[in-house]
Amino acid sequence: EFAVEKAVKEKKASLVIVASDASSSTKEAYLAMCKNRNIPIVEYSNKTGLGKSIGKEFRAAVAVCDKGFSESIAERMNSYPEI
């Protein structure tokens, strides 16, 4: 998750996706960071599902840094809740 935090703080992230089973403190921390930088943040799946979606074991959060890719993901995730 250090890479996600770094991408957000450097304003390289175009979208942040947080696992639904991430701790409330994790969600609150990413929400605050993203809101301060006007970066969209959504909740999706669980840690295992989010990790598998990027070919990893599990992840509490993922940053999407490609603007076009993040827009495509956001379009498909309109039915998922924002944090």
PDB file of N, CA and C in Angstrom:
ATOM      1  N   GLU A   1       0.811  -1.203   0.000  1.00  0.00           N
ATOM      2  CA  GLU A   1       0.000   0.000   0.000  1.00  0.00           C
ATOM      3  C   GLU A   1       0.858   1.272   0.000  1.00  0.00           C
ATOM      4  N   PHE A   2       2.154   1.131   0.268  1.00  0.00           N
ATOM      5  CA  PHE A   2       3.036   2.295   0.211  1.00  0.00           C
ATOM      6  C   PHE A   2       3.033   2.905  -1.189  1.00  0.00           C
ATOM      7  N   ALA A   3       3.006   2.057  -2.213  1.00  0.00           N
ATOM      8  CA  ALA A   3       2.999   2.551  -3.592  1.00  0.00           C
ATOM      9  C   ALA A   3       1.729   3.341  -3.892  1.00  0.00           C
ATOM     10  N   VAL A   4       0.610   2.917  -3.321  1.00  0.00           N
ATOM     11  CA  VAL A   4      -0.653   3.635  -3.521  1.00  0.00           C
ATOM     12  C   VAL A   4      -0.562   5.012  -2.865  1.00  0.00           C
ATOM     13  N   GLU A   5      -0.095   5.045  -1.638  1.00  0.00           N
ATOM     14  CA  GLU A   5       0.040   6.308  -0.924  1.00  0.00           C
ATOM     15  C   GLU A   5       0.970   7.260  -1.679  1.00  0.00           C
ATOM     16  N   LYS A   6       2.069   6.733  -2.174  1.00  0.00           N
ATOM     17  CA  LYS A   6       3.021   7.551  -2.923  1.00  0.00           C
ATOM     18  C   LYS A   6       2.395   8.097  -4.198  1.00  0.00           C
ATOM     19  N   ALA A   7       1.670   7.259  -4.935  1.00  0.00           N
ATOM     20  CA  ALA A   7       1.021   7.699  -6.175  1.00  0.00           C
ATOM     21  C   ALA A   7      -0.011   8.788  -5.904  1.00  0.00           C
ATOM     22  N   VAL A   8      -0.736   8.663  -4.805  1.00  0.00           N
ATOM     23  CA  VAL A   8      -1.738   9.672  -4.446  1.00  0.00           C
ATOM     24  C   VAL A   8      -1.048  10.973  -4.054  1.00  0.00           C
ATOM     25  N   LYS A   9      -0.055  10.892  -3.190  1.00  0.00           N
ATOM     26  CA  LYS A   9       0.622  12.099  -2.712  1.00  0.00           C
ATOM     27  C   LYS A   9       1.344  12.840  -3.837  1.00  0.00           C
ATOM     28  N   GLU A  10       1.835  12.098  -4.825  1.00  0.00           N
ATOM     29  CA  GLU A  10       2.516  12.720  -5.958  1.00  0.00           C
ATOM     30  C   GLU A  10       1.544  13.087  -7.084  1.00  0.00           C
ATOM     31  N   LYS A  11       0.254  12.876  -6.840  1.00  0.00           N
ATOM     32  CA  LYS A  11      -0.816  13.161  -7.795  1.00  0.00           C
ATOM     33  C   LYS A  11      -0.633  12.405  -9.112  1.00  0.00           C
ATOM     34  N   LYS A  12      -0.079  11.203  -9.020  1.00  0.00           N
ATOM     35  CA  LYS A  12       0.065  10.352 -10.194  1.00  0.00           C
ATOM     36  C   LYS A  12      -1.151   9.443 -10.371  1.00  0.00           C
ATOM     37  N   ALA A  13      -1.884   9.203  -9.282  1.00  0.00           N
ATOM     38  CA  ALA A  13      -3.065   8.340  -9.321  1.00  0.00           C
ATOM     39  C   ALA A  13      -4.241   9.090  -9.936  1.00  0.00           C
ATOM     40  N   SER A  14      -4.953   8.405 -10.830  1.00  0.00           N
ATOM     41  CA  SER A  14      -6.170   8.963 -11.423  1.00  0.00           C
ATOM     42  C   SER A  14      -7.409   8.381 -10.759  1.00  0.00           C
ATOM     43  N   LEU A  15      -7.229   7.264 -10.070  1.00  0.00           N
ATOM     44  CA  LEU A  15      -8.327   6.570  -9.399  1.00  0.00           C
ATOM     45  C   LEU A  15      -7.721   5.683  -8.320  1.00  0.00           C
ATOM     46  N   VAL A  16      -8.372   5.604  -7.178  1.00  0.00           N
ATOM     47  CA  VAL A  16      -7.960   4.686  -6.113  1.00  0.00           C
ATOM     48  C   VAL A  16      -9.122   3.744  -5.841  1.00  0.00           C
ATOM     49  N   ILE A  17      -8.809   2.462  -5.775  1.00  0.00           N
ATOM     50  CA  ILE A  17      -9.800   1.428  -5.482  1.00  0.00           C
ATOM     51  C   ILE A  17      -9.414   0.798  -4.156  1.00  0.00           C
ATOM     52  N   VAL A  18     -10.352   0.783  -3.209  1.00  0.00           N
ATOM     53  CA  VAL A  18     -10.102   0.235  -1.877  1.00  0.00           C
ATOM     54  C   VAL A  18     -10.984  -0.996  -1.677  1.00  0.00           C
ATOM     55  N   ALA A  19     -10.419  -2.043  -1.122  1.00  0.00           N
ATOM     56  CA  ALA A  19     -11.167  -3.274  -0.857  1.00  0.00           C
ATOM     57  C   ALA A  19     -12.242  -3.025   0.198  1.00  0.00           C
ATOM     58  N   SER A  20     -13.374  -3.668   0.013  1.00  0.00           N
ATOM     59  CA  SER A  20     -14.488  -3.476   0.944  1.00  0.00           C
ATOM     60  C   SER A  20     -14.161  -3.959   2.351  1.00  0.00           C
ATOM     61  N   ASP A  21     -13.249  -4.926   2.471  1.00  0.00           N
ATOM     62  CA  ASP A  21     -12.898  -5.427   3.799  1.00  0.00           C
ATOM     63  C   ASP A  21     -11.615  -4.791   4.359  1.00  0.00           C
ATOM     64  N   ALA A  22     -11.160  -3.697   3.748  1.00  0.00           N
ATOM     65  CA  ALA A  22     -10.039  -2.949   4.320  1.00  0.00           C
ATOM     66  C   ALA A  22     -10.504  -2.336   5.640  1.00  0.00           C
ATOM     67  N   SER A  23      -9.595  -2.115   6.547  1.00  0.00           N
ATOM     68  CA  SER A  23      -9.973  -1.559   7.845  1.00  0.00           C
ATOM     69  C   SER A  23     -10.539  -0.148   7.682  1.00  0.00           C
ATOM     70  N   SER A  24     -11.346   0.255   8.632  1.00  0.00           N
ATOM     71  CA  SER A  24     -11.937   1.592   8.554  1.00  0.00           C
ATOM     72  C   SER A  24     -10.862   2.669   8.586  1.00  0.00           C
ATOM     73  N   SER A  25      -9.784   2.443   9.325  1.00  0.00           N
ATOM     74  CA  SER A  25      -8.708   3.441   9.367  1.00  0.00           C
ATOM     75  C   SER A  25      -8.005   3.543   8.011  1.00  0.00           C
ATOM     76  N   THR A  26      -7.852   2.414   7.319  1.00  0.00           N
ATOM     77  CA  THR A  26      -7.260   2.432   5.973  1.00  0.00           C
ATOM     78  C   THR A  26      -8.157   3.201   5.018  1.00  0.00           C
ATOM     79  N   LYS A  27      -9.452   2.904   5.059  1.00  0.00           N
ATOM     80  CA  LYS A  27     -10.401   3.600   4.183  1.00  0.00           C
ATOM     81  C   LYS A  27     -10.405   5.102   4.464  1.00  0.00           C
ATOM     82  N   GLU A  28     -10.429   5.465   5.734  1.00  0.00           N
ATOM     83  CA  GLU A  28     -10.449   6.882   6.108  1.00  0.00           C
ATOM     84  C   GLU A  28      -9.179   7.602   5.662  1.00  0.00           C
ATOM     85  N   ALA A  29      -8.038   6.936   5.787  1.00  0.00           N
ATOM     86  CA  ALA A  29      -6.766   7.547   5.390  1.00  0.00           C
ATOM     87  C   ALA A  29      -6.729   7.802   3.887  1.00  0.00           C
ATOM     88  N   TYR A  30      -7.126   6.803   3.098  1.00  0.00           N
ATOM     89  CA  TYR A  30      -7.136   6.984   1.641  1.00  0.00           C
ATOM     90  C   TYR A  30      -8.189   8.001   1.220  1.00  0.00           C
ATOM     91  N   LEU A  31      -9.324   7.985   1.871  1.00  0.00           N
ATOM     92  CA  LEU A  31     -10.375   8.945   1.551  1.00  0.00           C
ATOM     93  C   LEU A  31      -9.883  10.374   1.766  1.00  0.00           C
ATOM     94  N   ALA A  32      -9.237  10.626   2.882  1.00  0.00           N
ATOM     95  CA  ALA A  32      -8.726  11.967   3.181  1.00  0.00           C
ATOM     96  C   ALA A  32      -7.669  12.383   2.160  1.00  0.00           C
ATOM     97  N   MET A  33      -6.743  11.476   1.861  1.00  0.00           N
ATOM     98  CA  MET A  33      -5.692  11.790   0.890  1.00  0.00           C
ATOM     99  C   MET A  33      -6.275  12.098  -0.483  1.00  0.00           C
ATOM    100  N   CYS A  34      -7.238  11.280  -0.895  1.00  0.00           N
ATOM    101  CA  CYS A  34      -7.828  11.449  -2.222  1.00  0.00           C
ATOM    102  C   CYS A  34      -8.696  12.704  -2.314  1.00  0.00           C
ATOM    103  N   LYS A  35      -9.483  12.957  -1.286  1.00  0.00           N
ATOM    104  CA  LYS A  35     -10.333  14.152  -1.311  1.00  0.00           C
ATOM    105  C   LYS A  35      -9.502  15.426  -1.376  1.00  0.00           C
ATOM    106  N   ASN A  36      -8.401  15.460  -0.640  1.00  0.00           N
ATOM    107  CA  ASN A  36      -7.532  16.635  -0.651  1.00  0.00           C
ATOM    108  C   ASN A  36      -6.909  16.885  -2.019  1.00  0.00           C
ATOM    109  N   ARG A  37      -6.833  15.850  -2.839  1.00  0.00           N
ATOM    110  CA  ARG A  37      -6.184  15.964  -4.144  1.00  0.00           C
ATOM    111  C   ARG A  37      -7.161  15.766  -5.305  1.00  0.00           C
ATOM    112  N   ASN A  38      -8.451  15.713  -4.990  1.00  0.00           N
ATOM    113  CA  ASN A  38      -9.504  15.528  -6.000  1.00  0.00           C
ATOM    114  C   ASN A  38      -9.293  14.284  -6.857  1.00  0.00           C
ATOM    115  N   ILE A  39      -8.919  13.191  -6.198  1.00  0.00           N
ATOM    116  CA  ILE A  39      -8.735  11.913  -6.880  1.00  0.00           C
ATOM    117  C   ILE A  39      -9.932  11.035  -6.527  1.00  0.00           C
ATOM    118  N   PRO A  40     -10.643  10.508  -7.544  1.00  0.00           N
ATOM    119  CA  PRO A  40     -11.791   9.635  -7.254  1.00  0.00           C
ATOM    120  C   PRO A  40     -11.340   8.384  -6.492  1.00  0.00           C
ATOM    121  N   ILE A  41     -12.203   7.944  -5.595  1.00  0.00           N
ATOM    122  CA  ILE A  41     -11.928   6.737  -4.807  1.00  0.00           C
ATOM    123  C   ILE A  41     -13.205   5.921  -4.720  1.00  0.00           C
ATOM    124  N   VAL A  42     -13.079   4.620  -4.992  1.00  0.00           N
ATOM    125  CA  VAL A  42     -14.233   3.726  -4.949  1.00  0.00           C
ATOM    126  C   VAL A  42     -13.888   2.488  -4.137  1.00  0.00           C
ATOM    127  N   GLU A  43     -14.925   1.815  -3.699  1.00  0.00           N
ATOM    128  CA  GLU A  43     -14.778   0.571  -2.947  1.00  0.00           C
ATOM    129  C   GLU A  43     -15.182  -0.574  -3.859  1.00  0.00           C
ATOM    130  N   TYR A  44     -14.376  -1.652  -3.843  1.00  0.00           N
ATOM    131  CA  TYR A  44     -14.647  -2.776  -4.730  1.00  0.00           C
ATOM    132  C   TYR A  44     -14.147  -4.077  -4.122  1.00  0.00           C
ATOM    133  N   SER A  45     -14.912  -5.116  -4.246  1.00  0.00           N
ATOM    134  CA  SER A  45     -14.532  -6.474  -3.893  1.00  0.00           C
ATOM    135  C   SER A  45     -13.969  -6.564  -2.473  1.00  0.00           C
ATOM    136  N   ASN A  46     -13.119  -7.537  -2.252  1.00  0.00           N
ATOM    137  CA  ASN A  46     -12.432  -7.687  -0.974  1.00  0.00           C
ATOM    138  C   ASN A  46     -10.935  -7.710  -1.262  1.00  0.00           C
ATOM    139  N   LYS A  47     -10.111  -7.838  -0.227  1.00  0.00           N
ATOM    140  CA  LYS A  47      -8.656  -7.785  -0.416  1.00  0.00           C
ATOM    141  C   LYS A  47      -8.163  -8.863  -1.381  1.00  0.00           C
ATOM    142  N   THR A  48      -8.701 -10.057  -1.252  1.00  0.00           N
ATOM    143  CA  THR A  48      -8.273 -11.155  -2.121  1.00  0.00           C
ATOM    144  C   THR A  48      -8.686 -10.877  -3.562  1.00  0.00           C
ATOM    145  N   GLY A  49      -9.923 -10.479  -3.771  1.00  0.00           N
ATOM    146  CA  GLY A  49     -10.413 -10.190  -5.120  1.00  0.00           C
ATOM    147  C   GLY A  49      -9.686  -9.024  -5.770  1.00  0.00           C
ATOM    148  N   LEU A  50      -9.419  -7.993  -4.991  1.00  0.00           N
ATOM    149  CA  LEU A  50      -8.707  -6.830  -5.519  1.00  0.00           C
ATOM    150  C   LEU A  50      -7.278  -7.221  -5.895  1.00  0.00           C
ATOM    151  N   GLY A  51      -6.630  -8.007  -5.056  1.00  0.00           N
ATOM    152  CA  GLY A  51      -5.282  -8.478  -5.364  1.00  0.00           C
ATOM    153  C   GLY A  51      -5.248  -9.338  -6.618  1.00  0.00           C
ATOM    154  N   LYS A  52      -6.194 -10.259  -6.725  1.00  0.00           N
ATOM    155  CA  LYS A  52      -6.251 -11.140  -7.900  1.00  0.00           C
ATOM    156  C   LYS A  52      -6.481 -10.345  -9.180  1.00  0.00           C
ATOM    157  N   SER A  53      -7.204  -9.245  -9.073  1.00  0.00           N
ATOM    158  CA  SER A  53      -7.484  -8.442 -10.273  1.00  0.00           C
ATOM    159  C   SER A  53      -6.222  -7.795 -10.846  1.00  0.00           C
ATOM    160  N   ILE A  54      -5.161  -7.719 -10.034  1.00  0.00           N
ATOM    161  CA  ILE A  54      -3.894  -7.176 -10.536  1.00  0.00           C
ATOM    162  C   ILE A  54      -2.784  -8.239 -10.500  1.00  0.00           C
ATOM    163  N   GLY A  55      -3.180  -9.495 -10.334  1.00  0.00           N
ATOM    164  CA  GLY A  55      -2.222 -10.588 -10.365  1.00  0.00           C
ATOM    165  C   GLY A  55      -1.391 -10.749  -9.104  1.00  0.00           C
ATOM    166  N   LYS A  56      -1.910 -10.265  -7.988  1.00  0.00           N
ATOM    167  CA  LYS A  56      -1.206 -10.375  -6.707  1.00  0.00           C
ATOM    168  C   LYS A  56      -2.043 -11.206  -5.735  1.00  0.00           C
ATOM    169  N   GLU A  57      -1.474 -11.478  -4.558  1.00  0.00           N
ATOM    170  CA  GLU A  57      -2.175 -12.299  -3.580  1.00  0.00           C
ATOM    171  C   GLU A  57      -3.357 -11.562  -2.960  1.00  0.00           C
ATOM    172  N   PHE A  58      -3.117 -10.430  -2.329  1.00  0.00           N
ATOM    173  CA  PHE A  58      -4.203  -9.617  -1.787  1.00  0.00           C
ATOM    174  C   PHE A  58      -3.724  -8.188  -1.659  1.00  0.00           C
ATOM    175  N   ARG A  59      -4.657  -7.267  -1.750  1.00  0.00           N
ATOM    176  CA  ARG A  59      -4.343  -5.847  -1.640  1.00  0.00           C
ATOM    177  C   ARG A  59      -5.514  -5.126  -0.990  1.00  0.00           C
ATOM    178  N   ALA A  60      -5.208  -4.179  -0.092  1.00  0.00           N
ATOM    179  CA  ALA A  60      -6.248  -3.361   0.527  1.00  0.00           C
ATOM    180  C   ALA A  60      -6.619  -2.196  -0.372  1.00  0.00           C
ATOM    181  N   ALA A  61      -5.668  -1.763  -1.212  1.00  0.00           N
ATOM    182  CA  ALA A  61      -5.928  -0.626  -2.104  1.00  0.00           C
ATOM    183  C   ALA A  61      -5.053  -0.726  -3.344  1.00  0.00           C
ATOM    184  N   VAL A  62      -5.552  -0.147  -4.422  1.00  0.00           N
ATOM    185  CA  VAL A  62      -4.846  -0.105  -5.697  1.00  0.00           C
ATOM    186  C   VAL A  62      -4.986   1.297  -6.266  1.00  0.00           C
ATOM    187  N   ALA A  63      -3.897   1.832  -6.799  1.00  0.00           N
ATOM    188  CA  ALA A  63      -3.942   3.122  -7.485  1.00  0.00           C
ATOM    189  C   ALA A  63      -3.824   2.873  -8.978  1.00  0.00           C
ATOM    190  N   VAL A  64      -4.706   3.507  -9.745  1.00  0.00           N
ATOM    191  CA  VAL A  64      -4.634   3.441 -11.201  1.00  0.00           C
ATOM    192  C   VAL A  64      -4.044   4.771 -11.660  1.00  0.00           C
ATOM    193  N   CYS A  65      -2.915   4.704 -12.344  1.00  0.00           N
ATOM    194  CA  CYS A  65      -2.201   5.931 -12.700  1.00  0.00           C
ATOM    195  C   CYS A  65      -2.427   6.370 -14.144  1.00  0.00           C
ATOM    196  N   ASP A  66      -2.896   5.490 -14.991  1.00  0.00           N
ATOM    197  CA  ASP A  66      -3.180   5.847 -16.378  1.00  0.00           C
ATOM    198  C   ASP A  66      -4.569   6.471 -16.467  1.00  0.00           C
ATOM    199  N   LYS A  67      -4.638   7.712 -16.935  1.00  0.00           N
ATOM    200  CA  LYS A  67      -5.897   8.473 -16.975  1.00  0.00           C
ATOM    201  C   LYS A  67      -6.967   7.751 -17.802  1.00  0.00           C
ATOM    202  N   GLY A  68      -6.621   7.301 -18.995  1.00  0.00           N
ATOM    203  CA  GLY A  68      -7.589   6.610 -19.850  1.00  0.00           C
ATOM    204  C   GLY A  68      -8.089   5.322 -19.236  1.00  0.00           C
ATOM    205  N   PHE A  69      -7.171   4.569 -18.642  1.00  0.00           N
ATOM    206  CA  PHE A  69      -7.543   3.308 -18.004  1.00  0.00           C
ATOM    207  C   PHE A  69      -8.445   3.567 -16.808  1.00  0.00           C
ATOM    208  N   SER A  70      -8.131   4.592 -16.029  1.00  0.00           N
ATOM    209  CA  SER A  70      -8.949   4.898 -14.851  1.00  0.00           C
ATOM    210  C   SER A  70     -10.346   5.348 -15.264  1.00  0.00           C
ATOM    211  N   GLU A  71     -10.450   6.087 -16.359  1.00  0.00           N
ATOM    212  CA  GLU A  71     -11.772   6.510 -16.848  1.00  0.00           C
ATOM    213  C   GLU A  71     -12.592   5.308 -17.302  1.00  0.00           C
ATOM    214  N   SER A  72     -11.936   4.366 -17.972  1.00  0.00           N
ATOM    215  CA  SER A  72     -12.613   3.151 -18.413  1.00  0.00           C
ATOM    216  C   SER A  72     -13.103   2.327 -17.221  1.00  0.00           C
ATOM    217  N   ILE A  73     -12.266   2.204 -16.215  1.00  0.00           N
ATOM    218  CA  ILE A  73     -12.649   1.475 -14.997  1.00  0.00           C
ATOM    219  C   ILE A  73     -13.808   2.191 -14.311  1.00  0.00           C
ATOM    220  N   ALA A  74     -13.708   3.506 -14.189  1.00  0.00           N
ATOM    221  CA  ALA A  74     -14.747   4.285 -13.511  1.00  0.00           C
ATOM    222  C   ALA A  74     -16.097   4.127 -14.207  1.00  0.00           C
ATOM    223  N   GLU A  75     -16.096   4.102 -15.527  1.00  0.00           N
ATOM    224  CA  GLU A  75     -17.345   3.901 -16.282  1.00  0.00           C
ATOM    225  C   GLU A  75     -17.980   2.567 -15.919  1.00  0.00           C
ATOM    226  N   ARG A  76     -17.160   1.549 -15.832  1.00  0.00           N
ATOM    227  CA  ARG A  76     -17.674   0.205 -15.530  1.00  0.00           C
ATOM    228  C   ARG A  76     -18.051   0.051 -14.065  1.00  0.00           C
ATOM    229  N   MET A  77     -17.531   0.923 -13.218  1.00  0.00           N
ATOM    230  CA  MET A  77     -17.792   0.812 -11.782  1.00  0.00           C
ATOM    231  C   MET A  77     -18.862   1.780 -11.298  1.00  0.00           C
ATOM    232  N   ASN A  78     -19.605   2.390 -12.178  1.00  0.00           N
ATOM    233  CA  ASN A  78     -20.633   3.350 -11.765  1.00  0.00           C
ATOM    234  C   ASN A  78     -21.611   2.761 -10.763  1.00  0.00           C
ATOM    235  N   SER A  79     -21.799   1.459 -10.795  1.00  0.00           N
ATOM    236  CA  SER A  79     -22.750   0.835  -9.867  1.00  0.00           C
ATOM    237  C   SER A  79     -22.105   0.511  -8.519  1.00  0.00           C
ATOM    238  N   TYR A  80     -20.791   0.685  -8.390  1.00  0.00           N
ATOM    239  CA  TYR A  80     -20.124   0.417  -7.128  1.00  0.00           C
ATOM    240  C   TYR A  80     -20.105   1.682  -6.272  1.00  0.00           C
ATOM    241  N   PRO A  81     -20.193   1.526  -4.970  1.00  0.00           N
ATOM    242  CA  PRO A  81     -20.287   2.713  -4.101  1.00  0.00           C
ATOM    243  C   PRO A  81     -18.970   3.471  -3.978  1.00  0.00           C
ATOM    244  N   GLU A  82     -19.081   4.784  -3.992  1.00  0.00           N
ATOM    245  CA  GLU A  82     -17.919   5.600  -3.630  1.00  0.00           C
ATOM    246  C   GLU A  82     -17.802   5.545  -2.128  1.00  0.00           C
ATOM    247  N   ILE A  83     -16.603   5.746  -1.633  1.00  0.00           N
ATOM    248  CA  ILE A  83     -16.397   5.729  -0.183  1.00  0.00           C
ATOM    249  C   ILE A  83     -16.862   7.054   0.386  1.00  0.00           C
TER     250      ILE A  83
END
